């Protein structure tokens, strides 16, 4: 297994990942807490307990802990959405138990396979990435199939007892899959954690071009917003329709409309009526597309040491001339 980051980097990565997962869990809890406060508390307890248990069973693996924390937060959001839409008639106790089962299955599976997992992680040669991906995709596909079968078998009468049993059946099957594929899940989490660290390092190296792109993006958006608002003020008739009704375009609405055009989303809630306004919209869309293409190219090619190397080369080229 590749070495974990040492020194201040390791706590920073661990803290950042755990904070991110906690924020996601709190957001999910806030979105469903008014309807199911007990379920939200149980979810937070189960997520925290699962992460602590896996962290103790597989110590010294920051990438696994961080990736698991984020995955549990994602799982929590999907589970809460399913309970609020498809399984809304299920009993609260059944929902809580169903949420626990996959996490419990994973923890038990890791505990049972712990010696083999630790031995494999400590080997200098890691498992083949392709095999890890294949086994991980099989596990993920089987869990998705279990959820799809539960939706298909959902009783039409939506009786609470039947809905709860269906939810528990799907969760129990998912928990069994997590138990059986526990080692493969750990290796997949480890590989994903390595990719997370590579991604974060590359993002840190490209903060400057990303910031520059944001500044230029905001500049173009605000300039066009001012043009839209000015045109609406000087035109004899309303140049825009808001919600299908012609009216004056205030600056806040113009800024919103400008960035909608710049991103080429086009919701249609504000539409240009004046011919010159339509030309401005076309121009802004072209600016937006060209800017995105240029920004992606520059950000991908950005080398923070390139300017320093060019200066060193210029200085080296000038030294012989100075000696002469």
Tab-separated table of C-alpha atoms in Angstrom:
chain	number	residue	atom	x	y	z
A	1	UNK	CA	0.000	0.000	0.000
A	2	UNK	CA	1.367	3.461	-0.786
A	3	UNK	CA	2.553	5.351	2.216
A	4	UNK	CA	0.048	7.514	4.006
A	5	UNK	CA	0.843	11.222	4.171
A	6	UNK	CA	2.996	12.150	7.152
A	7	UNK	CA	3.421	15.259	9.242
A	8	UNK	CA	0.804	18.012	9.106
A	9	UNK	CA	-0.677	16.759	5.812
A	10	UNK	CA	-2.243	13.633	7.266
A	11	UNK	CA	-4.269	15.369	10.024
A	12	UNK	CA	-5.297	18.040	7.527
A	13	UNK	CA	-6.621	15.457	5.055
A	14	UNK	CA	-8.383	13.496	7.800
A	15	UNK	CA	-9.915	16.591	9.374
A	16	UNK	CA	-11.003	18.015	6.030
A	17	UNK	CA	-12.688	14.781	4.956
A	18	UNK	CA	-14.467	14.308	8.270
A	19	UNK	CA	-15.635	17.924	8.324
A	20	UNK	CA	-16.940	17.590	4.772
A	21	UNK	CA	-18.885	14.433	5.658
A	22	UNK	CA	-20.233	16.035	8.848
A	23	UNK	CA	-21.441	19.077	6.909
A	24	UNK	CA	-23.162	16.803	4.382
A	25	UNK	CA	-24.841	14.818	7.175
A	26	UNK	CA	-26.017	17.991	8.902
A	27	UNK	CA	-27.409	19.347	5.628
A	28	UNK	CA	-29.276	16.101	5.040
A	29	UNK	CA	-30.498	16.134	8.628
A	30	UNK	CA	-31.703	19.705	8.252
A	31	UNK	CA	-33.596	18.851	5.079
A	32	UNK	CA	-35.532	15.933	6.606
A	33	UNK	CA	-35.267	16.683	10.323
A	34	UNK	CA	-38.639	18.377	10.596
A	35	UNK	CA	-40.312	15.203	9.356
A	36	UNK	CA	-38.147	12.488	10.913
A	37	UNK	CA	-36.022	13.899	13.761
A	38	UNK	CA	-35.464	10.518	15.450
A	39	UNK	CA	-34.324	8.955	12.183
A	40	UNK	CA	-31.888	11.813	11.617
A	41	UNK	CA	-30.352	11.354	15.079
A	42	UNK	CA	-30.031	7.621	14.505
A	43	UNK	CA	-28.416	8.244	11.121
A	44	UNK	CA	-25.842	10.576	12.649
A	45	UNK	CA	-25.104	8.064	15.399
A	46	UNK	CA	-24.811	5.154	12.958
A	47	UNK	CA	-22.601	7.114	10.556
A	48	UNK	CA	-20.283	8.259	13.343
A	49	UNK	CA	-20.160	4.798	14.900
A	50	UNK	CA	-19.456	3.136	11.571
A	51	UNK	CA	-16.588	5.483	10.765
A	52	UNK	CA	-15.045	5.072	14.222
A	53	UNK	CA	-15.385	1.282	14.063
A	54	UNK	CA	-13.744	1.014	10.649
A	55	UNK	CA	-11.034	3.443	11.724
A	56	UNK	CA	-10.190	1.194	14.674
A	57	UNK	CA	-10.374	-2.027	12.669
A	58	UNK	CA	-8.140	-0.685	9.896
A	59	UNK	CA	-5.832	1.793	11.697
A	60	UNK	CA	-3.362	4.079	10.004
A	61	UNK	CA	-5.322	4.370	6.755
A	62	UNK	CA	-6.402	7.982	6.412
A	63	UNK	CA	-7.620	7.545	2.848
A	64	UNK	CA	-9.993	4.728	3.793
A	65	UNK	CA	-11.464	6.645	6.746
A	66	UNK	CA	-11.993	9.854	4.787
A	67	UNK	CA	-13.485	8.116	1.752
A	68	UNK	CA	-15.774	6.008	3.940
A	69	UNK	CA	-16.984	9.129	5.752
A	70	UNK	CA	-17.902	10.791	2.457
A	71	UNK	CA	-19.532	7.605	1.115
A	72	UNK	CA	-21.640	7.236	4.272
A	73	UNK	CA	-22.816	10.824	3.864
A	74	UNK	CA	-23.808	10.110	0.251
A	75	UNK	CA	-25.540	6.882	1.307
A	76	UNK	CA	-27.406	8.811	4.004
A	77	UNK	CA	-28.722	11.302	1.465
A	78	UNK	CA	-29.904	8.582	-0.930
A	79	UNK	CA	-31.501	6.591	1.889
A	80	UNK	CA	-33.316	9.657	3.256
A	81	UNK	CA	-34.598	10.528	-0.233
A	82	UNK	CA	-35.860	6.959	-0.756
A	83	UNK	CA	-37.615	6.942	2.618
A	84	UNK	CA	-39.308	10.282	1.958
A	85	UNK	CA	-40.551	9.279	-1.508
A	86	UNK	CA	-40.770	5.526	-2.145
A	87	UNK	CA	-40.948	4.170	1.430
A	88	UNK	CA	-42.753	7.072	3.080
A	89	UNK	CA	-45.298	4.697	4.671
A	90	UNK	CA	-42.671	2.652	6.475
A	91	UNK	CA	-42.598	2.622	10.272
A	92	UNK	CA	-39.904	4.917	11.794
A	93	UNK	CA	-38.331	2.020	13.697
A	94	UNK	CA	-38.152	0.000	10.482
A	95	UNK	CA	-36.498	2.917	8.687
A	96	UNK	CA	-33.876	3.233	11.417
A	97	UNK	CA	-33.130	-0.495	11.389
A	98	UNK	CA	-32.918	-0.520	7.585
A	99	UNK	CA	-30.405	2.309	7.664
A	100	UNK	CA	-28.217	0.438	10.167
A	101	UNK	CA	-28.079	-2.874	8.314
A	102	UNK	CA	-25.661	-2.038	5.444
A	103	UNK	CA	-23.274	-0.192	7.775
A	104	UNK	CA	-23.472	-3.000	10.315
A	105	UNK	CA	-22.829	-5.591	7.602
A	106	UNK	CA	-19.742	-3.714	6.405
A	107	UNK	CA	-18.314	-3.365	9.935
A	108	UNK	CA	-18.897	-7.054	10.731
A	109	UNK	CA	-17.389	-8.083	7.402
A	110	UNK	CA	-14.269	-5.990	8.002
A	111	UNK	CA	-13.957	-7.408	11.536
A	112	UNK	CA	-14.193	-10.981	10.209
A	113	UNK	CA	-11.704	-10.395	7.396
A	114	UNK	CA	-9.464	-7.998	9.330
A	115	UNK	CA	-6.254	-10.108	9.347
A	116	UNK	CA	-6.417	-10.696	5.593
A	117	UNK	CA	-7.243	-7.042	4.935
A	118	UNK	CA	-4.358	-5.741	7.043
A	119	UNK	CA	-1.940	-8.227	5.502
A	120	UNK	CA	-2.977	-7.212	1.994
A	121	UNK	CA	-2.721	-3.487	2.761
A	122	UNK	CA	0.782	-3.896	4.211
A	123	UNK	CA	2.193	-5.599	1.124
A	124	UNK	CA	4.557	-3.511	-0.984
A	125	UNK	CA	2.668	-4.497	-4.139
A	126	UNK	CA	-0.936	-3.407	-4.085
A	127	UNK	CA	-3.711	-5.394	-5.661
A	128	UNK	CA	-4.234	-4.800	-9.339
A	129	UNK	CA	-6.341	-1.672	-9.743
A	130	UNK	CA	-8.410	-3.299	-12.489
A	131	UNK	CA	-9.451	-6.200	-10.261
A	132	UNK	CA	-10.316	-3.835	-7.422
A	133	UNK	CA	-12.470	-1.800	-9.760
A	134	UNK	CA	-14.177	-4.899	-11.168
A	135	UNK	CA	-15.013	-6.348	-7.744
A	136	UNK	CA	-16.115	-2.960	-6.495
A	137	UNK	CA	-18.394	-2.457	-9.476
A	138	UNK	CA	-19.892	-5.922	-8.940
A	139	UNK	CA	-20.642	-5.032	-5.313
A	140	UNK	CA	-22.086	-1.627	-6.242
A	141	UNK	CA	-24.173	-3.120	-9.047
A	142	UNK	CA	-25.532	-5.839	-6.760
A	143	UNK	CA	-26.519	-3.235	-4.138
A	144	UNK	CA	-28.218	-1.136	-6.813
A	145	UNK	CA	-30.060	-4.222	-8.080
A	146	UNK	CA	-31.262	-4.953	-4.542
A	147	UNK	CA	-32.733	-1.452	-4.327
A	148	UNK	CA	-34.336	-1.757	-7.766
A	149	UNK	CA	-35.946	-5.076	-6.848
A	150	UNK	CA	-37.332	-3.495	-3.679
A	151	UNK	CA	-38.908	-0.704	-5.707
A	152	UNK	CA	-40.456	-3.200	-8.126
A	153	UNK	CA	-41.810	-5.329	-5.278
A	154	UNK	CA	-43.168	-2.336	-3.376
A	155	UNK	CA	-46.811	-3.166	-2.511
A	156	UNK	CA	-49.398	-1.156	-4.394
A	157	UNK	CA	-51.599	-0.715	-1.321
A	158	UNK	CA	-48.700	0.979	0.534
A	159	UNK	CA	-49.625	-0.668	3.804
A	160	UNK	CA	-47.054	0.407	6.429
A	161	UNK	CA	-46.209	-3.151	7.452
A	162	UNK	CA	-45.678	-4.309	3.851
A	163	UNK	CA	-43.642	-1.253	2.946
A	164	UNK	CA	-41.481	-1.699	6.054
A	165	UNK	CA	-40.843	-5.368	5.282
A	166	UNK	CA	-39.860	-4.515	1.708
A	167	UNK	CA	-37.456	-1.827	2.929
A	168	UNK	CA	-35.956	-4.162	5.524
A	169	UNK	CA	-35.555	-6.906	2.924
A	170	UNK	CA	-33.635	-4.617	0.580
A	171	UNK	CA	-31.504	-3.277	3.429
A	172	UNK	CA	-30.814	-6.791	4.724
A	173	UNK	CA	-29.710	-7.949	1.286
A	174	UNK	CA	-27.483	-4.878	0.924
A	175	UNK	CA	-26.017	-5.560	4.362
A	176	UNK	CA	-25.264	-9.159	3.362
A	177	UNK	CA	-23.503	-7.908	0.223
A	178	UNK	CA	-21.456	-5.452	2.300
A	179	UNK	CA	-20.496	-8.288	4.642
A	180	UNK	CA	-19.440	-10.592	1.813
A	181	UNK	CA	-17.567	-7.923	-0.167
A	182	UNK	CA	-16.092	-6.173	2.892
A	183	UNK	CA	-12.460	-6.707	1.899
A	184	UNK	CA	-13.096	-5.519	-1.663
A	185	UNK	CA	-14.934	-2.450	-0.339
A	186	UNK	CA	-11.939	-1.589	1.848
A	187	UNK	CA	-9.501	-1.921	-1.068
A	188	UNK	CA	-11.816	0.152	-3.269
A	189	UNK	CA	-12.031	2.845	-0.580
A	190	UNK	CA	-8.251	2.826	-0.307
A	191	UNK	CA	-7.772	3.307	-4.060
A	192	UNK	CA	-10.403	6.049	-4.094
A	193	UNK	CA	-8.664	7.793	-1.202
A	194	UNK	CA	-5.420	7.826	-3.186
A	195	UNK	CA	-7.223	9.434	-6.106
A	196	UNK	CA	-8.777	12.013	-3.751
A	197	UNK	CA	-5.329	13.044	-2.551
A	198	UNK	CA	-4.019	13.330	-6.117
A	199	UNK	CA	-7.069	15.402	-7.073
A	200	UNK	CA	-6.628	17.746	-4.099
A	201	UNK	CA	-2.919	18.242	-4.830
A	202	UNK	CA	-3.655	19.104	-8.452
A	203	UNK	CA	-6.441	21.472	-7.428
A	204	UNK	CA	-4.104	23.257	-5.005
A	205	UNK	CA	-1.568	23.711	-7.808
A	206	UNK	CA	-4.257	25.325	-9.993
A	207	UNK	CA	-5.787	27.760	-7.522
A	208	UNK	CA	-4.294	30.751	-9.372
A	209	UNK	CA	-5.800	30.039	-12.848
A	210	UNK	CA	-9.127	29.037	-11.296
A	211	UNK	CA	-9.250	32.311	-9.350
A	212	UNK	CA	-8.346	34.248	-12.497
A	213	UNK	CA	-11.108	32.485	-14.429
A	214	UNK	CA	-13.664	33.327	-11.725
A	215	UNK	CA	-12.651	36.994	-11.800
A	216	UNK	CA	-12.973	37.206	-15.591
A	217	UNK	CA	-16.256	35.277	-15.481
A	218	UNK	CA	-17.718	37.669	-12.908
A	219	UNK	CA	-16.451	40.671	-14.867
A	220	UNK	CA	-18.122	39.603	-18.101
A	221	UNK	CA	-21.347	38.691	-16.310
A	222	UNK	CA	-21.623	42.038	-14.543
A	223	UNK	CA	-20.717	44.044	-17.668
A	224	UNK	CA	-23.483	42.382	-19.660
A	225	UNK	CA	-25.887	42.776	-16.730
A	226	UNK	CA	-25.233	46.527	-16.761
A	227	UNK	CA	-25.816	46.617	-20.514
A	228	UNK	CA	-29.132	44.774	-20.116
A	229	UNK	CA	-30.289	47.144	-17.380
A	230	UNK	CA	-29.228	50.249	-19.336
A	231	UNK	CA	-30.977	49.033	-22.477
A	232	UNK	CA	-34.184	48.500	-20.530
A	233	UNK	CA	-33.943	52.046	-19.137
A	234	UNK	CA	-33.364	53.807	-22.486
A	235	UNK	CA	-35.751	51.697	-24.594
A	236	UNK	CA	-39.156	53.219	-25.294
A	237	UNK	CA	-40.843	49.878	-24.626
A	238	UNK	CA	-39.926	47.039	-22.232
A	239	UNK	CA	-36.944	45.179	-23.683
A	240	UNK	CA	-37.531	42.071	-21.561
A	241	UNK	CA	-40.394	39.906	-20.391
A	242	UNK	CA	-40.301	38.579	-16.832
A	243	UNK	CA	-42.427	35.507	-16.281
A	244	UNK	CA	-44.047	36.094	-19.672
A	245	UNK	CA	-45.066	39.678	-18.805
A	246	UNK	CA	-43.199	42.663	-20.317
A	247	UNK	CA	-41.629	44.798	-17.608
A	248	UNK	CA	-38.621	46.719	-16.422
A	249	UNK	CA	-35.483	44.729	-15.688
A	250	UNK	CA	-33.922	45.842	-12.398
A	251	UNK	CA	-30.193	45.409	-11.863
A	252	UNK	CA	-30.525	42.332	-9.563
A	253	UNK	CA	-32.696	40.631	-12.182
A	254	UNK	CA	-30.262	41.709	-14.892
A	255	UNK	CA	-27.335	40.133	-13.018
A	256	UNK	CA	-29.282	36.896	-12.597
A	257	UNK	CA	-30.277	36.917	-16.280
A	258	UNK	CA	-26.709	37.679	-17.371
A	259	UNK	CA	-25.156	34.731	-15.560
A	260	UNK	CA	-27.902	32.420	-16.776
A	261	UNK	CA	-26.960	33.409	-20.323
A	262	UNK	CA	-23.233	33.217	-19.640
A	263	UNK	CA	-23.564	29.642	-18.405
A	264	UNK	CA	-25.837	28.831	-21.408
A	265	UNK	CA	-28.489	27.366	-19.089
A	266	UNK	CA	-31.409	29.529	-20.186
A	267	UNK	CA	-34.297	28.873	-17.800
A	268	UNK	CA	-36.684	31.000	-19.846
A	269	UNK	CA	-38.149	32.939	-16.911
A	270	UNK	CA	-36.658	36.143	-18.392
A	271	UNK	CA	-36.724	36.545	-22.168
A	272	UNK	CA	-35.450	39.366	-24.424
A	273	UNK	CA	-38.052	41.208	-26.517
A	274	UNK	CA	-35.969	43.988	-28.057
A	275	UNK	CA	-33.843	43.105	-31.106
A	276	UNK	CA	-30.704	44.659	-29.612
A	277	UNK	CA	-31.302	42.768	-26.355
A	278	UNK	CA	-31.350	39.527	-28.312
A	279	UNK	CA	-28.063	40.462	-29.997
A	280	UNK	CA	-26.538	41.094	-26.568
A	281	UNK	CA	-27.760	37.698	-25.383
A	282	UNK	CA	-26.192	36.002	-28.411
A	283	UNK	CA	-22.907	37.831	-27.829
A	284	UNK	CA	-22.833	36.859	-24.159
A	285	UNK	CA	-23.505	33.208	-24.937
A	286	UNK	CA	-20.618	33.222	-27.432
A	287	UNK	CA	-18.388	34.876	-24.821
A	288	UNK	CA	-19.403	32.251	-22.281
A	289	UNK	CA	-18.673	29.269	-24.530
A	290	UNK	CA	-15.298	30.656	-25.666
A	291	UNK	CA	-14.348	31.559	-22.101
A	292	UNK	CA	-15.151	28.072	-20.820
A	293	UNK	CA	-13.148	26.402	-23.592
A	294	UNK	CA	-10.202	28.728	-23.023
A	295	UNK	CA	-10.380	28.343	-19.246
A	296	UNK	CA	-10.417	24.534	-19.339
A	297	UNK	CA	-7.403	24.540	-21.653
A	298	UNK	CA	-5.418	27.026	-19.564
A	299	UNK	CA	-6.240	25.411	-16.216
A	300	UNK	CA	-5.252	21.963	-17.484
A	301	UNK	CA	-1.975	23.270	-18.961
A	302	UNK	CA	-1.076	25.525	-16.023
A	303	UNK	CA	2.384	24.931	-14.570
A	304	UNK	CA	3.147	27.064	-11.489
A	305	UNK	CA	6.903	26.656	-12.045
A	306	UNK	CA	6.889	27.504	-15.761
A	307	UNK	CA	7.327	31.259	-15.267
A	308	UNK	CA	10.153	30.678	-12.787
A	309	UNK	CA	11.934	28.346	-15.229
A	310	UNK	CA	11.537	30.859	-18.081
A	311	UNK	CA	13.045	33.605	-15.928
A	312	UNK	CA	15.956	31.333	-15.028
A	313	UNK	CA	16.548	30.545	-18.705
A	314	UNK	CA	16.455	34.233	-19.639
A	315	UNK	CA	18.891	35.050	-16.838
A	316	UNK	CA	21.220	32.243	-17.957
A	317	UNK	CA	21.101	33.516	-21.546
A	318	UNK	CA	22.000	37.051	-20.443
A	319	UNK	CA	25.022	36.016	-18.368
A	320	UNK	CA	27.340	35.272	-21.359
A	321	UNK	CA	26.372	38.591	-22.941
A	322	UNK	CA	27.187	40.448	-19.739
A	323	UNK	CA	30.612	38.752	-19.522
A	324	UNK	CA	31.431	39.858	-23.058
